[in-house]
Short mmCIF file of C-alpha atoms in Angstrom, two decimals:
data_model
loop_
_atom_site.label_atom_id
_atom_site.label_comp_id
_atom_site.label_asym_id
_atom_site.label_seq_id
_atom_site.Cartn_x
_atom_site.Cartn_y
_atom_site.Cartn_z
CA MET N 212 -6.00 25.84 -24.84
CA HIS N 213 -6.83 29.35 -26.01
CA TYR N 214 -9.95 31.49 -25.98
CA ASN N 215 -9.54 35.15 -26.98
CA GLY N 216 -6.68 37.13 -25.41
CA ALA N 217 -4.71 37.60 -28.64
CA GLU N 218 -2.10 39.81 -26.99
CA VAL N 219 -1.21 37.35 -24.22
CA LEU N 220 -1.18 34.53 -26.78
CA LYS N 221 1.42 36.40 -28.81
CA ASN N 222 3.65 36.83 -25.75
CA CYS N 223 3.31 33.17 -24.86
CA LEU N 224 4.16 31.94 -28.35
CA GLU N 225 7.14 34.29 -28.56
CA SER N 226 8.51 32.87 -25.32
CA LEU N 227 8.02 29.30 -26.60
CA ARG N 228 10.14 30.18 -29.63
CA ARG N 229 13.11 30.59 -27.29
CA LEU N 230 12.86 27.17 -25.64
CA THR N 231 16.15 25.32 -25.37
CA TYR N 232 14.54 21.87 -25.10
CA PRO N 233 15.68 19.85 -28.15
CA ARG N 234 12.38 18.38 -29.39
CA PHE N 235 8.86 19.63 -28.77
CA GLU N 236 5.69 20.54 -30.63
CA VAL N 237 3.27 23.37 -29.93
CA VAL N 238 -0.44 22.72 -30.36
CA VAL N 239 -2.94 25.55 -29.84
CA VAL N 240 -6.59 24.66 -29.37
CA ASP N 241 -8.56 27.69 -30.47
CA ASN N 242 -11.83 27.54 -28.55
CA ALA N 243 -13.77 29.59 -31.14
CA SER N 244 -12.03 32.89 -30.37
CA THR N 245 -13.74 36.04 -31.65
CA ASP N 246 -10.85 38.51 -31.37
CA ALA N 247 -7.62 38.87 -33.40
CA SER N 248 -6.31 35.43 -32.39
CA ALA N 249 -6.43 34.09 -35.96
CA GLU N 250 -4.14 36.91 -37.13
CA VAL N 251 -1.70 36.20 -34.31
CA LEU N 252 -1.63 32.46 -35.00
CA ALA N 253 -1.00 33.09 -38.70
CA ARG N 254 2.41 34.55 -37.76
CA TYR N 255 3.53 31.19 -36.30
CA PRO N 256 3.37 28.64 -39.13
CA SER N 257 5.19 25.98 -37.07
CA VAL N 258 2.37 25.96 -34.50
CA ARG N 259 -0.34 23.38 -35.07
CA VAL N 260 -3.76 24.97 -34.61
CA VAL N 261 -6.87 22.90 -33.99
CA HIS N 262 -10.24 24.64 -34.02
CA SER N 263 -12.85 23.37 -31.59
CA GLY N 264 -15.78 24.94 -33.46
CA HIS N 265 -17.32 26.33 -30.28
CA ASN N 266 -16.23 27.30 -26.77
CA ARG N 267 -15.77 23.99 -24.98
CA GLY N 268 -14.32 25.59 -21.86
CA PHE N 269 -10.91 24.78 -20.43
CA ALA N 270 -11.82 21.15 -19.75
CA GLY N 271 -13.37 20.39 -23.12
CA GLY N 272 -10.78 22.40 -25.05
CA ASN N 273 -7.88 20.43 -23.59
CA ASN N 274 -9.68 17.14 -24.19
CA PHE N 275 -10.28 18.19 -27.80
CA GLY N 276 -6.62 19.01 -28.36
CA LEU N 277 -5.16 15.91 -26.72
CA PRO N 278 -5.40 13.62 -29.81
CA SER N 279 -3.33 16.17 -31.77
CA CYS N 280 -0.39 15.75 -29.36
CA SER N 281 2.04 12.97 -30.23
CA GLY N 282 4.60 12.88 -27.42
CA PRO N 283 4.78 10.68 -24.30
CA PHE N 284 4.69 13.81 -22.12
CA ILE N 285 1.95 16.42 -22.52
CA LEU N 286 2.32 19.99 -21.24
CA LEU N 287 -0.81 21.98 -20.52
CA LEU N 288 0.03 25.68 -20.67
CA ASN N 289 -2.21 28.71 -20.26
CA ASN N 290 -2.11 31.37 -22.95
CA ASP N 291 -1.40 33.96 -20.22
CA THR N 292 2.02 32.52 -19.40
CA ILE N 293 5.53 33.50 -20.46
CA VAL N 294 8.02 30.67 -20.19
CA THR N 295 11.74 30.82 -19.54
CA PRO N 296 13.97 29.17 -22.17
CA ASP N 297 15.03 26.28 -19.93
CA PHE N 298 11.83 25.68 -17.91
CA LEU N 299 10.87 22.42 -19.61
CA GLN N 300 14.06 20.42 -19.06
CA PRO N 301 13.76 20.08 -15.23
CA LEU N 302 10.13 18.96 -15.50
CA VAL N 303 10.87 16.26 -18.07
CA GLU N 304 13.95 15.10 -16.17
CA TYR N 305 11.94 14.87 -12.96
CA LEU N 306 9.38 12.57 -14.59
CA CYS N 307 12.14 10.48 -16.14
CA ASN N 308 13.95 10.14 -12.79
CA HIS N 309 10.80 9.46 -10.73
CA PRO N 310 8.73 6.76 -12.46
CA GLN N 311 6.08 6.81 -9.72
CA VAL N 312 5.31 10.48 -10.46
CA GLY N 313 2.72 11.12 -13.16
CA ILE N 314 2.20 14.90 -12.96
CA VAL N 315 4.51 17.82 -12.20
CA GLN N 316 4.18 21.59 -11.98
CA GLY N 317 6.99 24.11 -11.81
CA LYS N 318 7.18 27.41 -9.96
CA MET N 319 4.95 30.17 -11.37
CA ILE N 320 5.65 33.83 -10.71
CA LEU N 321 2.75 36.32 -10.72
CA SER N 322 4.54 39.04 -12.64
CA ARG N 323 1.51 41.36 -12.59
CA HIS N 324 1.36 41.13 -8.80
CA GLY N 325 4.79 42.14 -7.57
CA ASP N 326 6.42 38.82 -8.51
CA ALA N 327 4.54 36.98 -5.80
CA LEU N 328 4.31 33.21 -6.11
CA ASP N 329 1.39 31.44 -7.64
CA VAL N 330 0.37 28.21 -5.93
CA CYS N 331 3.35 25.93 -5.23
CA GLY N 332 1.04 22.94 -5.16
CA SER N 333 -2.15 22.53 -3.13
CA PHE N 334 -2.89 20.15 -0.27
CA LEU N 335 -6.15 18.56 0.82
CA THR N 336 -7.54 19.58 4.22
CA ARG N 337 -9.74 17.67 6.65
CA PHE N 338 -12.71 19.77 5.48
CA GLY N 339 -12.22 18.92 1.80
CA PHE N 340 -11.12 22.42 0.83
CA LEU N 341 -7.67 23.07 -0.60
CA TYR N 342 -4.69 24.63 1.12
CA HIS N 343 -2.86 26.60 -1.57
CA TYR N 344 0.75 26.45 -0.45
CA GLY N 345 2.85 29.49 -1.30
CA TYR N 346 0.03 31.46 -2.91
CA TRP N 347 0.68 35.22 -2.97
CA LYS N 348 3.88 34.81 -0.96
CA LYS N 349 7.33 36.14 -1.67
CA ASP N 350 9.70 33.43 -2.83
CA ALA N 351 11.63 31.87 0.05
CA GLN N 352 13.79 28.88 0.89
CA LYS N 353 10.78 26.80 1.97
CA TYR N 354 9.54 26.85 -1.65
CA ASN N 355 12.93 25.86 -3.09
CA ARG N 356 12.43 22.13 -2.83
CA SER N 357 10.36 19.55 -4.67
CA TYR N 358 7.64 17.60 -2.86
CA PRO N 359 4.38 15.65 -3.35
CA VAL N 360 1.14 17.64 -3.39
CA PHE N 361 -2.53 16.77 -3.78
CA THR N 362 -2.99 18.87 -6.90
CA VAL N 363 -1.26 21.40 -9.14
CA LYS N 364 -2.53 24.09 -11.50
CA ALA N 365 -3.15 23.34 -15.16
CA ALA N 366 -1.67 26.72 -16.09
CA CYS N 367 1.61 24.78 -16.39
CA LEU N 368 1.09 21.05 -15.87
CA LEU N 369 3.23 18.29 -17.41
CA PHE N 370 1.88 14.75 -17.33
CA ARG N 371 2.55 11.32 -18.75
CA ARG N 372 0.24 10.55 -21.64
CA ALA N 373 -0.05 6.98 -20.32
CA LEU N 374 -2.03 8.32 -17.35
CA ILE N 375 -5.13 8.74 -19.50
CA ASP N 376 -5.71 4.99 -19.73
CA ALA N 377 -4.79 4.52 -16.06
CA VAL N 378 -7.50 6.91 -14.83
CA GLY N 379 -10.34 5.65 -17.00
CA GLY N 380 -9.71 6.96 -20.50
CA TYR N 381 -10.25 10.70 -20.19
CA LEU N 382 -8.28 13.77 -19.16
CA PHE N 383 -10.80 16.28 -17.78
CA ASN N 384 -14.46 15.94 -16.88
CA GLU N 385 -16.11 18.10 -19.55
CA ASP N 386 -19.09 18.85 -17.31
CA PHE N 387 -16.70 21.00 -15.28
CA PHE N 388 -16.19 23.41 -18.23
CA CYS N 389 -13.55 25.31 -16.24
CA TYR N 390 -12.14 25.42 -12.68
CA TYR N 391 -11.19 22.45 -10.47
CA GLU N 392 -10.87 20.13 -13.50
CA GLU N 393 -7.14 19.67 -12.86
CA THR N 394 -7.78 18.85 -9.19
CA ASP N 395 -10.27 16.16 -10.16
CA PHE N 396 -7.67 14.79 -12.62
CA CYS N 397 -4.89 14.86 -10.00
CA HIS N 398 -7.16 13.15 -7.47
CA ARG N 399 -7.89 10.34 -9.93
CA VAL N 400 -4.19 10.05 -10.80
CA TRP N 401 -3.26 9.61 -7.13
CA LEU N 402 -5.93 6.94 -6.67
CA ALA N 403 -4.62 5.12 -9.78
CA GLY N 404 -1.26 4.70 -8.05
CA PHE N 405 0.77 7.63 -9.43
CA GLU N 406 1.93 10.78 -7.63
CA VAL N 407 1.71 14.54 -8.23
CA HIS N 408 4.72 16.72 -7.38
CA PHE N 409 5.72 20.37 -7.30
CA VAL N 410 9.16 20.89 -8.92
CA HIS N 411 10.95 23.98 -7.69
CA ASN N 412 13.73 24.42 -10.26
CA SER N 413 11.48 25.18 -13.22
CA SER N 414 9.89 28.63 -13.40
CA ILE N 415 7.63 30.69 -15.66
CA GLN N 416 5.63 33.90 -15.44
CA HIS N 417 1.88 33.65 -15.03
CA LEU N 418 -0.32 36.64 -15.79
CA GLN N 419 -3.09 34.97 -13.74
CA GLY N 420 -6.65 35.59 -14.81
CA ALA N 421 -5.86 37.51 -17.99
CA THR N 422 -8.59 35.66 -19.86
CA SER N 423 -11.10 35.08 -17.05
CA GLU N 424 -11.04 38.19 -14.89
CA ARG N 425 -13.87 39.76 -16.90
CA MET N 426 -16.16 37.01 -15.51
CA GLN N 427 -15.47 37.74 -11.85
CA THR N 428 -18.30 40.21 -11.27
CA SER N 429 -21.00 37.79 -12.40
CA GLY N 430 -20.10 35.20 -9.78
CA PHE N 431 -19.19 32.79 -12.58
CA VAL N 432 -15.84 31.78 -11.09
CA LEU N 433 -17.21 31.00 -7.62
CA ARG N 434 -20.21 29.18 -9.06
CA GLN N 435 -18.05 26.97 -11.26
CA TYR N 436 -15.50 26.30 -8.55
CA LEU N 437 -18.02 25.35 -5.86
CA THR N 438 -20.01 23.16 -8.24
CA ASN N 439 -16.99 21.27 -9.52
CA GLN N 440 -15.31 20.97 -6.12
CA THR N 441 -18.45 19.45 -4.59
CA PHE N 442 -18.82 17.07 -7.52
CA GLY N 443 -15.16 16.01 -7.33
CA LEU N 444 -15.27 15.21 -3.62
CA LEU N 445 -18.55 13.30 -3.87
CA ALA N 446 -17.29 11.33 -6.88
CA ASN N 447 -13.74 10.51 -5.78
CA LEU N 448 -13.74 9.98 -2.01
CA SER N 449 -14.32 6.50 -0.66
CA ALA N 450 -17.52 5.85 1.31
CA GLY N 451 -15.66 6.07 4.61
CA SER N 452 -13.97 9.32 3.63
CA LEU N 453 -17.31 10.82 2.62
CA TRP N 454 -18.54 10.31 6.17
CA ARG N 455 -15.35 11.78 7.64
CA ILE N 456 -14.91 14.81 5.36
CA MET N 457 -18.23 15.87 3.85
CA PRO N 458 -20.05 16.81 7.12
CA GLY N 459 -17.31 19.39 7.81
CA TYR N 460 -17.29 20.45 4.17
CA PHE N 461 -21.02 21.13 4.14
CA LEU N 462 -20.86 22.81 7.56
CA VAL N 463 -18.43 25.36 6.11
CA PHE N 464 -20.39 25.48 2.83
CA PHE N 465 -23.72 26.33 4.51
CA ALA N 466 -22.07 28.74 6.95
CA SER N 467 -20.63 30.64 3.98
CA MET N 468 -23.99 30.53 2.22
CA THR N 469 -25.79 31.86 5.31
CA LEU N 470 -23.25 34.62 5.83
CA ALA N 471 -23.67 35.67 2.20
CA ALA N 472 -27.43 35.89 2.67
CA LEU N 473 -27.14 37.90 5.89
CA THR N 474 -24.66 40.36 4.38
CA GLY N 475 -26.54 40.88 1.12
CA GLN N 476 -24.00 39.15 -1.12
CA SER N 477 -26.61 37.78 -3.48
CA SER N 478 -24.19 36.54 -6.17
CA VAL N 479 -22.26 34.54 -3.56
CA TRP N 480 -25.47 33.03 -2.17
CA ARG N 481 -26.64 32.13 -5.69
CA SER N 482 -23.28 30.50 -6.43
CA HIS N 483 -23.68 28.17 -3.45
CA TRP N 484 -27.29 27.37 -4.37
CA HIS N 485 -26.30 26.68 -7.98
CA ALA N 486 -23.58 24.27 -6.80
CA LEU N 487 -26.09 22.28 -4.73
CA MET N 488 -28.66 22.08 -7.52
CA ALA N 489 -26.06 21.21 -10.16
CA CYS N 490 -24.71 18.32 -8.10
CA ARG N 491 -28.25 17.12 -7.43
CA ARG N 492 -28.89 17.02 -11.18
CA ARG N 493 -25.61 15.15 -11.75
CA LEU N 494 -26.09 12.41 -9.16
CA GLY N 495 -26.08 9.83 -11.94
CA LYS N 496 -22.74 11.09 -13.23
CA ILE N 497 -21.33 11.16 -9.70
CA ARG N 498 -22.30 7.50 -9.29
CA ALA N 499 -20.75 6.66 -12.67
CA GLN N 500 -17.43 8.29 -11.70
CA ARG N 501 -17.47 6.52 -8.34
CA GLU N 502 -17.78 3.22 -10.19
CA LEU N 503 -14.90 4.20 -12.47
CA ILE N 504 -12.78 5.06 -9.43
CA ARG N 505 -13.61 1.68 -7.90
CA ARG N 506 -12.22 -0.06 -11.00
CA THR N 507 -9.06 2.06 -11.35
CA ARG N 508 -8.17 2.60 -7.66
CA LYS N 509 -4.78 1.28 -6.57
CA ILE N 510 -4.36 2.99 -3.17
CA SER N 511 -6.68 3.68 -0.25
CA ASP N 512 -7.75 7.12 0.89
CA ARG N 513 -5.81 6.54 4.09
CA GLU N 514 -2.60 6.08 2.08
CA LEU N 515 -3.41 9.15 -0.02
CA PHE N 516 -4.19 11.39 2.96
CA ALA N 517 -0.91 10.43 4.65
CA LYS N 518 0.94 11.98 1.70
CA VAL N 519 -1.18 14.99 0.70
CA MET N 520 -3.33 16.13 3.63
CA ARG N 521 -2.12 19.26 5.42
CA ASN N 522 -4.22 21.38 7.75
CA PRO N 523 -3.23 25.04 7.98
CA ARG N 524 -4.07 27.15 10.98
CA LEU N 525 -7.56 28.69 11.19
CA GLU N 526 -5.88 31.99 10.33
CA TYR N 527 -5.41 30.72 6.76
CA PHE N 528 -9.15 30.48 6.13
CA VAL N 529 -9.88 33.78 7.88
CA LYS N 530 -7.32 35.62 5.76
CA THR N 531 -8.56 33.88 2.63
CA PHE N 532 -12.05 35.23 3.36
CA GLN N 533 -10.60 38.69 4.06
CA GLY N 534 -8.54 38.70 0.86
CA ARG N 535 -5.31 38.95 2.88
CA LEU N 536 -3.79 35.57 2.08
CA SER N 537 -0.38 37.14 1.42
CA ASP N 538 -0.21 37.88 5.18
CA TYR N 539 -0.47 34.19 6.09
CA GLU N 540 2.88 32.57 6.95
CA ASP N 541 3.19 29.07 5.51
CA GLU N 542 4.84 26.50 7.72
CA ILE N 543 7.90 24.63 6.48
CA LEU N 544 6.91 21.22 5.14
CA ASN N 545 8.30 18.16 6.91
#
């Protein structure tokens, strides 16, 4: 999926030209770009371009492009990535060798940030928030193994096309527009009886935020993330899990909202308020997704949590709030 960012798109397409994988197709969904993207795409006649007509967001853009993809495995790839020639082979082989796994993500290197790691998979915590394993860390032995995770990032996500029918007939919830849509998808995939894994021996560069960083100052990112995260938890957790997780979630949520009000961070406070009001307006859609989950569910939340719930030390959340997450030392996974 692509929206503006012609320069990063060119770098991404150039890197895809060097892939060593024997058979693949490249489909670019142009989400009504207004920059020089059309000129860039014209230089790559082998690339199939589908025009969405308007900006559908990351969720809607990927949904729009899915029917144009013909293979049994679909790779979602951000335009601000640069792939290595052999990155695809380990991901495909992993899915072929592990039939219970439906989604995989390789290792992503933040080349604009001192070659720190992007998220090496995220785990669910007892409060409903995510623990982003490996984020902003230097590569180390603990990240050189493959393992199940709750969710991965759609910046480089390979999945089985057959999952779409298994999770109710759609890829991303288009109401999300952008942010957390892949986590909602991964959550539904787990509940449908498949697994999500991080695969260590596939790597790419990720220029993280190259197309969205201009929206940071408006509070757009936080507003979208909080809204979609709250929706996803309310829609996908079982009734029992709602009672166990959501009180803690909202305790943290309202504490953050109150702190923002007391410290004059008006955009942060408004983002929290927007999330509450948006979920209130979407109660009907939350109920509809809960009913869909009831029909497609193959495992219990208890079984899911045993595989993907990890609770980092309190220091993780403090350093996240302080913007010092690179200082947090991840524990070695069992």
